[in-house]
Amino acid sequence: MLQVTVAGLKLENPLMLASGILDQNGYTMKRILESGAAAVVTKSIGSEPRDGYLPPVIYPIEGGLLNAVGLSNPGIDNIGGEIKIALSAGKPVIGSIFGSTPDEFLKLAISMEEYGVSAVELNLSCPHVQGYGTEVGSDPVLVRNIVKNLKGSLRIPVFSKLSPNVNSVLEIARAASDSDALVLINTVKGMAIDIVAKRPVLSNIYGGLSGSAIKSVGLRYVYEVKREMDIDIIGVGGIENYQDALEYIMAGSKALQIGTALGKFGKSIFYRISTELAEYLSKNNIRSVMDLVGAAQI
Amino acid sequence: MLQVTVAGLKLENPLMLASGILDQNGYTMKRILESGAAAVVTKSIGSEPRDGYLPPVIYPIEGGLLNAVGLSNPGIDNIGGEIKIALSAGKPVIGSIFGSTPDEFLKLAISMEEYGVSAVELNLSCPHVQGYGTEVGSDPVLVRNIVKNLKGSLRIPVFSKLSPNVNSVLEIARAASDSDALVLINTVKGMAIDIVAKRPVLSNIYGGLSGSAIKSVGLRYVYEVKREMDIDIIGVGGIENYQDALEYIMAGSKALQIGTALGKFGKSIFYRISTELAEYLSKNNIRSVMDLVGAAQI
Amino acid sequence: MINSTIVEKIRETPSTITFRFYWEEKVLPGQFIMIWVPGYGEIPMSLSFTGKKKGITVKAYGVPSRKLQELEPGDRIFFMGPYGKPFTESHGKRLLIGSGSGMASLLPLVNQDSTVIVSARNREELLYIGKMQAERVVTITDDGSSGFKGLPHEYLASMDLSVFQRLYVCGPEVMMFKLLPLLMKAGVKAEFSLERSMKCGIGICDSCSIDGFQLCTEGPVVSIEKLSGLNEFGKWKLDHSGKRIEV
Amino acid sequence: MINSTIVEKIRETPSTITFRFYWEEKVLPGQFIMIWVPGYGEIPMSLSFTGKKKGITVKAYGVPSRKLQELEPGDRIFFMGPYGKPFTESHGKRLLIGSGSGMASLLPLVNQDSTVIVSARNREELLYIGKMQAERVVTITDDGSSGFKGLPHEYLASMDLSVFQRLYVCGPEVMMFKLLPLLMKAGVKAEFSLERSMKCGIGICDSCSIDGFQLCTEGPVVSIEKLSGLNEFGKWKLDHSGKRIEV
Ligand SMILES: Cc1cc2nc3c(=O)[nH]c(=O)nc-3n(C[C@H](O)[C@H](O)[C@H](O)COP(=O)(O)OP(=O)(O)OC[C@H]3O[C@@H](n4cnc5c(N)ncnc54)[C@H](O)[C@@H]3O)c2cc1C
Ligand SMILES: Cc1cc2nc3c(=O)[nH]c(=O)nc-3n(C[C@H](O)[C@H](O)[C@H](O)COP(=O)(O)OP(=O)(O)OC[C@H]3O[C@@H](n4cnc5c(N)ncnc54)[C@H](O)[C@@H]3O)c2cc1C
Ligand SMILES: Cc1cc2nc3c(=O)[nH]c(=O)nc-3n(C[C@H](O)[C@H](O)[C@H](O)COP(=O)(O)O)c2cc1C
Ligand SMILES: Cc1cc2nc3c(=O)[nH]c(=O)nc-3n(C[C@H](O)[C@H](O)[C@H](O)COP(=O)(O)O)c2cc1C
Ligand code: FES
Ligand code: FES
């Protein structure tokens, strides 16, 4: 009833862990899979180890979080062990990667494939690191080349994760249309100032806004892209309960990712939402959650 | 202590009413001025009367509102009477206008000047009406021409209100740099779905997100533009209390606009925030609120 | 949106239908909800029943109200609310004056101490007649097909209003505008429920404003003292575009 | 951010300083705050005083802790919290074992029924000695400059632990790792306060995780039963980049 197939990938329920939240340590990913997530996406991994920015890198504000972690990651050569630990839970692990060029993305993706991930997710959307993320993901030609290059060389599916911080998400979505799925959305660029210290709180000044504050923005992108394109969509942004999940599904998402809500509700959120979704389906005599995908498209 | 001068305009305090909230009826604007707002901005006015979209046009969600009013307005020929009523409060009224071409903006602005407004605010940013707003405001060449054209022909100052729904706000801000002030930001495009009705709630499907959910986004634009440009900025987006006001001021705003918070707190919000700001200034021995403008720039 | 299932549909008059549905929320007489008719609009409606089993009484005007009337028991209605300030409760004898669908907001105030004046275009459009547990029910019709022929202010001119602790009035603005001088002169305590177009219900859109007051948050119930000070009452309102037009 | 004014600055040892400040919040022993040192970082600190007049005891390591130490009375400190699960309260005799700055989180547990083992590199670095209202205070130094020369687990080998209702341990991970088998064997009730790098305090960033548990929300206090089941304890942690390194 809760099973979905997205980008050819079978998931026991539509809920995955979003990249960057509780997913650098293999044991944590394993525990999240054991807590009911159908899959986890690793923290975005680059070619070299990066310490990221000086804390504060995460700051809670009304309705969500601001983060500028700065793509801290151990580098592709050091992540295999964590993925192995995570895979021991017996569920799909998705490898998130970030790079600057089609070649760099390809190298990272190939390593991920070797580590045994079920799909790669291209981070074309991190809003706060120069040379990566949105800077790459707002250039349609580059995006097209990155995706094409990968699709020719990988056996596993490719997800492209897009940024809301661009003029036209549709343009970028079209450029990434060779992907097996689009992941919508990454964080919205924002900032916070401490009025007593009289300075920005995040050491990077700007960060990405996540959490319920961006739910309506994420929904809008899912809906808009679904309306125009025939491609699998994974919705992400501010999902906290089964109602939010249903909104994203009815907008056009086949699967969902959850990040910030883990801070507020803990890891049991996966179990809670999938139980509630199952109850909703039985109560409404709906055979499969797949039947609701895009139901709100008018 | 609370007096500010923005774009050459003297205001008794930094707080104005934002365009589109409680500002189509002259008596309402008058009452808001009497409740402590230093100025009001009219609803955005176009060349012809427009009914706007079918309701629902405003929908409260967590952390804010979604709206797609659809630029309903009585047309420039019918707004003079309302402005006259508002002006009887003895405080500045700012005329917001929207058009498609430099000439249309100019005609509207000249009428506004004749009606006695203290400044015109160009709506280059409404996210949900085709042919206007963001569609105009994301074209740097058009923006430059609109502003140039006005600056040559008006005696009153020109504010340009920009959209966060563009690739690079800085590019548009630079295009609008002949303005006397920039107003940052308009609403962020979003949507909501009713999962029981299985359809978008707003009749226009998409709407603009306002309220506390977008505060961090507005702050970021104010900060970013202030950092790069030497121009007066009026901050708007999610201001609900004096702390929010200080964040915007320290980011670089000389004046502020308040919209959505009127629904939650009523018209007394102007009086409350200006009283609290005054208390803050005395307590911290700060002579003028102007001394704090941009204080958080590092 | 809040939603509930319609459990009962009652035809009141040729143009008016009452829907009943369960909703736990505490609502007071005079408050209203904004009903969403998906695909056709959103319209304000008073609660004509304010117990746990709530009710609205809908008159057919334009498209949204007509579409609303098409709903059947088992269908869902969608709404937000409750909104607005209620009528002030009072003890002792009360006089209710309701014209047309205006009776809907007064129905929850009807009790055994009430005298109710129900007015309508004609006999068939009189609302709730014979269903009210009131001390006295008076009917007024434009065409004289039932009761007094004329308008409420004409009928009231001959009444002794001093026996009533409080008067409650709801109906077309012209009707209330004509009534106001008479009630002012009589020096009675009275409250009026006003109507303006409403697009938000939460004091944001300005479409319901009268003299700078938002009827959705500061009304729709307005005291006689306040009403008598309003410049726009009975004279001006804004149309959907915001253009000033005569009431 | 929460902020408060430093009202007192006390040099405890050559490397360690206590700051006192008022903060109304109810905080329990073992809980911590994230201190923002504007421009220099953000670091977790246990509350060494948990009454209304709170306190932290800061040891100088890298840049943020050094910059923090430069603050003076009258300056503001910025922080968030409190975070984490506290130590379990207990009645009767308790044994506290604190090494280095680890004593900071144990200080609020000290009472007249406590035996306190304070260990440090040398005599000068022993924390709070002579200030504690404890039944007994034992000192241990690496160099023997005060008390027992050696490490806590060596000293404890000769102690009768059965007299204590509960043990509380905080110090470097290697110290606690060496202590664990001995305490397991003794079969005592014990709690350990663990340390990992922390970037959020709210269970989001994964930098503080050990075996899938987030120390910021599910710790930092961990029971002996739980600790003995952890694969990573005493062996592995992730560096700032997330790279797995030996503890
Ligand atoms: C507080 C209050 C309580 C009321 N209680 C009742 C009651 O109990 N029973 C009853 O029968 N009536 C009641 N009414 C009146 C009722 O709301 C109107 O009769 C109803 O809105 C008319 O519906 P309609 O089908 O004619 O819709 P229309 O008049 O066509 O429009 C309905 C709404 O849609 C909007 N709208 C329509 N077209 C446009 C457009 N092109 N652009 C922008 N906006 C548009 C308007 O804002 C209007 O409010 C009440 C009104 C108020 C203010
Ligand atoms: C729960 C808990 C309680 C503690 N209580 C106390 C106490 O009471 N007293 C005490 O003295 N110590 C305490 N500590 C230890 C204390 O937090 C560390 O000693 C302190 O963080 C070290 O500070 P530092 O100056 O060496 O900073 P660093 O080690 O240089 O860094 C401090 C923090 O900044 C981050 N960081 C630094 N550089 C980078 C970079 N390049 N990229 C990404 N991140 C970076 C790290 O996440 C680290 O947490 C406690 C630790 C924990 C976990
Ligand atoms: C602390 C933090 C770190 C993140 N790191 C990454 C990342 O490395 N790669 C990525 O693609 N997205 C990253 N994101 C974005 C999330 O995956 C997700 O798109 C976003 O937070 C919206 O979902 P949410 O509201 O459920 O958190 C991060 C988000 C947060 C809060
Ligand atoms: C109901 C509504 C209508 C609006 N109409 C306009 C408008 O006509 N012109 C305009 O420039 N901005 C309009 N806005 C945007 C506001 O002026 C403001 O930029 C935005 O709401 C953010 O501020 P806030 O969070 O304080 O509401 C509207 C906002 C709302 C909520
Ligand atoms: S209905 Fe919008 S202000 Fe009253
Ligand atoms: S400090 Fe971030 S998860 Fe614990």
mmCIF file of N, CA, C and O in Angstrom, chain A residues 170 174 184 219-231 233 250-253 294 296-298, chain B residues 191 200 203-206:
data_model
loop_
_atom_site.group_PDB
_atom_site.id
_atom_site.type_symbol
_atom_site.label_atom_id
_atom_site.label_comp_id
_atom_site.label_asym_id
_atom_site.label_seq_id
_atom_site.Cartn_x
_atom_site.Cartn_y
_atom_site.Cartn_z
ATOM 1 N N LEU A 170 11.958 25.819 -13.853
ATOM 2 C CA LEU A 170 11.543 25.015 -14.998
ATOM 3 C C LEU A 170 12.653 24.894 -16.029
ATOM 4 O O LEU A 170 12.879 23.828 -16.599
ATOM 5 N N ARG A 174 14.195 21.391 -17.019
ATOM 6 C CA ARG A 174 14.249 20.905 -18.409
ATOM 7 C C ARG A 174 15.677 20.511 -18.776
ATOM 8 O O ARG A 174 15.899 19.497 -19.434
ATOM 9 N N LEU A 184 13.099 18.139 -5.461
ATOM 10 C CA LEU A 184 12.706 19.545 -5.306
ATOM 11 C C LEU A 184 12.212 19.756 -3.894
ATOM 12 O O LEU A 184 11.242 19.107 -3.513
ATOM 13 N N LEU A 219 6.298 22.992 -2.420
ATOM 14 C CA LEU A 219 5.082 22.512 -3.064
ATOM 15 C C LEU A 219 4.877 23.155 -4.421
ATOM 16 O O LEU A 219 4.514 22.519 -5.400
ATOM 17 N N ARG A 220 5.124 24.452 -4.423
ATOM 18 C CA ARG A 220 4.926 25.198 -5.658
ATOM 19 C C ARG A 220 5.832 24.665 -6.760
ATOM 20 O O ARG A 220 5.394 24.506 -7.895
ATOM 21 N N TYR A 221 7.091 24.358 -6.431
ATOM 22 C CA TYR A 221 8.004 23.873 -7.459
ATOM 23 C C TYR A 221 7.616 22.477 -7.925
ATOM 24 O O TYR A 221 7.669 22.167 -9.109
ATOM 25 N N VAL A 222 7.227 21.621 -6.998
ATOM 26 C CA VAL A 222 6.799 20.281 -7.383
ATOM 27 C C VAL A 222 5.605 20.388 -8.338
ATOM 28 O O VAL A 222 5.574 19.778 -9.412
ATOM 29 N N TYR A 223 4.641 21.195 -7.934
ATOM 30 C CA TYR A 223 3.417 21.342 -8.732
ATOM 31 C C TYR A 223 3.730 21.883 -10.126
ATOM 32 O O TYR A 223 3.247 21.386 -11.137
ATOM 33 N N GLU A 224 4.554 22.907 -10.151
ATOM 34 C CA GLU A 224 4.869 23.588 -11.401
ATOM 35 C C GLU A 224 5.622 22.655 -12.358
ATOM 36 O O GLU A 224 5.318 22.597 -13.548
ATOM 37 N N VAL A 225 6.599 21.931 -11.822
ATOM 38 C CA VAL A 225 7.391 21.049 -12.674
ATOM 39 C C VAL A 225 6.541 19.864 -13.140
ATOM 40 O O VAL A 225 6.567 19.477 -14.308
ATOM 41 N N LYS A 226 5.747 19.306 -12.236
ATOM 42 C CA LYS A 226 4.877 18.189 -12.589
ATOM 43 C C LYS A 226 3.915 18.571 -13.723
ATOM 44 O O LYS A 226 3.633 17.773 -14.616
ATOM 45 N N ARG A 227 3.429 19.788 -13.643
ATOM 46 C CA ARG A 227 2.486 20.299 -14.630
ATOM 47 C C ARG A 227 3.088 20.342 -16.027
ATOM 48 O O ARG A 227 2.400 20.154 -17.016
ATOM 49 N N GLU A 228 4.380 20.613 -16.077
ATOM 50 C CA GLU A 228 5.021 20.863 -17.372
ATOM 51 C C GLU A 228 5.815 19.674 -17.878
ATOM 52 O O GLU A 228 6.135 19.610 -19.047
ATOM 53 N N MET A 229 6.236 18.773 -16.976
ATOM 54 C CA MET A 229 7.167 17.740 -17.399
ATOM 55 C C MET A 229 6.701 16.368 -16.952
ATOM 56 O O MET A 229 6.080 16.216 -15.909
ATOM 57 N N ASP A 230 7.090 15.361 -17.758
ATOM 58 C CA ASP A 230 6.738 14.000 -17.417
ATOM 59 C C ASP A 230 7.976 13.337 -16.816
ATOM 60 O O ASP A 230 8.731 12.653 -17.504
ATOM 61 N N ILE A 231 8.201 13.562 -15.550
ATOM 62 C CA ILE A 231 9.405 13.033 -14.896
ATOM 63 C C ILE A 231 9.074 12.733 -13.443
ATOM 64 O O ILE A 231 8.199 13.393 -12.850
ATOM 65 N N ILE A 233 9.273 12.898 -9.554
ATOM 66 C CA ILE A 233 9.677 13.982 -8.660
ATOM 67 C C ILE A 233 9.722 13.483 -7.229
ATOM 68 O O ILE A 233 8.840 12.736 -6.787
ATOM 69 N N MET A 250 0.157 14.871 -3.626
ATOM 70 C CA MET A 250 -0.911 15.355 -4.515
ATOM 71 C C MET A 250 -0.405 16.424 -5.477
ATOM 72 O O MET A 250 -0.962 16.622 -6.554
ATOM 73 N N ALA A 251 0.646 17.124 -5.076
ATOM 74 C CA ALA A 251 1.238 18.109 -5.989
ATOM 75 C C ALA A 251 1.978 17.420 -7.130
ATOM 76 O O ALA A 251 2.148 17.994 -8.200
ATOM 77 N N GLY A 252 2.411 16.184 -6.882
ATOM 78 C CA GLY A 252 3.098 15.461 -7.954
ATOM 79 C C GLY A 252 4.347 14.691 -7.556
ATOM 80 O O GLY A 252 5.078 14.229 -8.419
ATOM 81 N N SER A 253 4.617 14.526 -6.255
ATOM 82 C CA SER A 253 5.821 13.802 -5.827
ATOM 83 C C SER A 253 5.532 12.313 -5.700
ATOM 84 O O SER A 253 4.526 11.925 -5.110
ATOM 85 N N GLY A 294 0.054 13.553 -7.848
ATOM 86 C CA GLY A 294 -0.449 14.577 -8.778
ATOM 87 C C GLY A 294 -1.951 14.783 -8.727
ATOM 88 O O GLY A 294 -2.512 15.493 -9.562
ATOM 89 N N ALA A 296 -3.780 16.675 -7.116
ATOM 90 C CA ALA A 296 -4.263 18.059 -6.995
ATOM 91 C C ALA A 296 -3.970 18.887 -8.235
ATOM 92 O O ALA A 296 -4.230 20.086 -8.252
ATOM 93 N N GLN A 297 -3.448 18.278 -9.248
ATOM 94 C CA GLN A 297 -3.206 19.015 -10.493
ATOM 95 C C GLN A 297 -4.549 19.339 -11.143
ATOM 96 O O GLN A 297 -5.350 18.459 -11.372
ATOM 97 N N ILE A 298 -4.791 20.618 -11.387
ATOM 98 C CA ILE A 298 -6.058 20.981 -12.046
ATOM 99 C C ILE A 298 -5.787 21.642 -13.397
ATOM 100 O O ILE A 298 -4.698 22.026 -13.687
ATOM 101 N N MET B 191 2.606 27.879 -2.737
ATOM 102 C CA MET B 191 1.232 27.413 -2.923
ATOM 103 C C MET B 191 0.817 26.503 -1.772
ATOM 104 O O MET B 191 1.653 26.048 -0.981
ATOM 105 N N PRO B 200 -5.497 22.801 -5.245
ATOM 106 C CA PRO B 200 -4.875 24.005 -4.685
ATOM 107 C C PRO B 200 -5.948 24.894 -4.066
ATOM 108 O O PRO B 200 -7.067 24.951 -4.590
ATOM 109 N N SER B 203 -7.405 30.224 -5.911
ATOM 110 C CA SER B 203 -8.002 29.994 -7.227
ATOM 111 C C SER B 203 -6.945 30.168 -8.319
ATOM 112 O O SER B 203 -7.029 29.557 -9.368
ATOM 113 N N ASN B 204 -5.930 30.972 -8.036
ATOM 114 C CA ASN B 204 -4.844 31.154 -8.997
ATOM 115 C C ASN B 204 -3.760 30.062 -8.886
ATOM 116 O O ASN B 204 -2.728 30.154 -9.526
ATOM 117 N N ILE B 205 -3.978 29.062 -8.076
ATOM 118 C CA ILE B 205 -3.018 27.987 -7.773
ATOM 119 C C ILE B 205 -1.829 28.530 -6.989
ATOM 120 O O ILE B 205 -1.631 28.172 -5.839
ATOM 121 N N TYR B 206 -1.035 29.379 -7.600
ATOM 122 C CA TYR B 206 0.160 29.925 -6.950
ATOM 123 C C TYR B 206 -0.147 31.273 -6.290
ATOM 124 O O TYR B 206 -1.000 32.021 -6.762
#
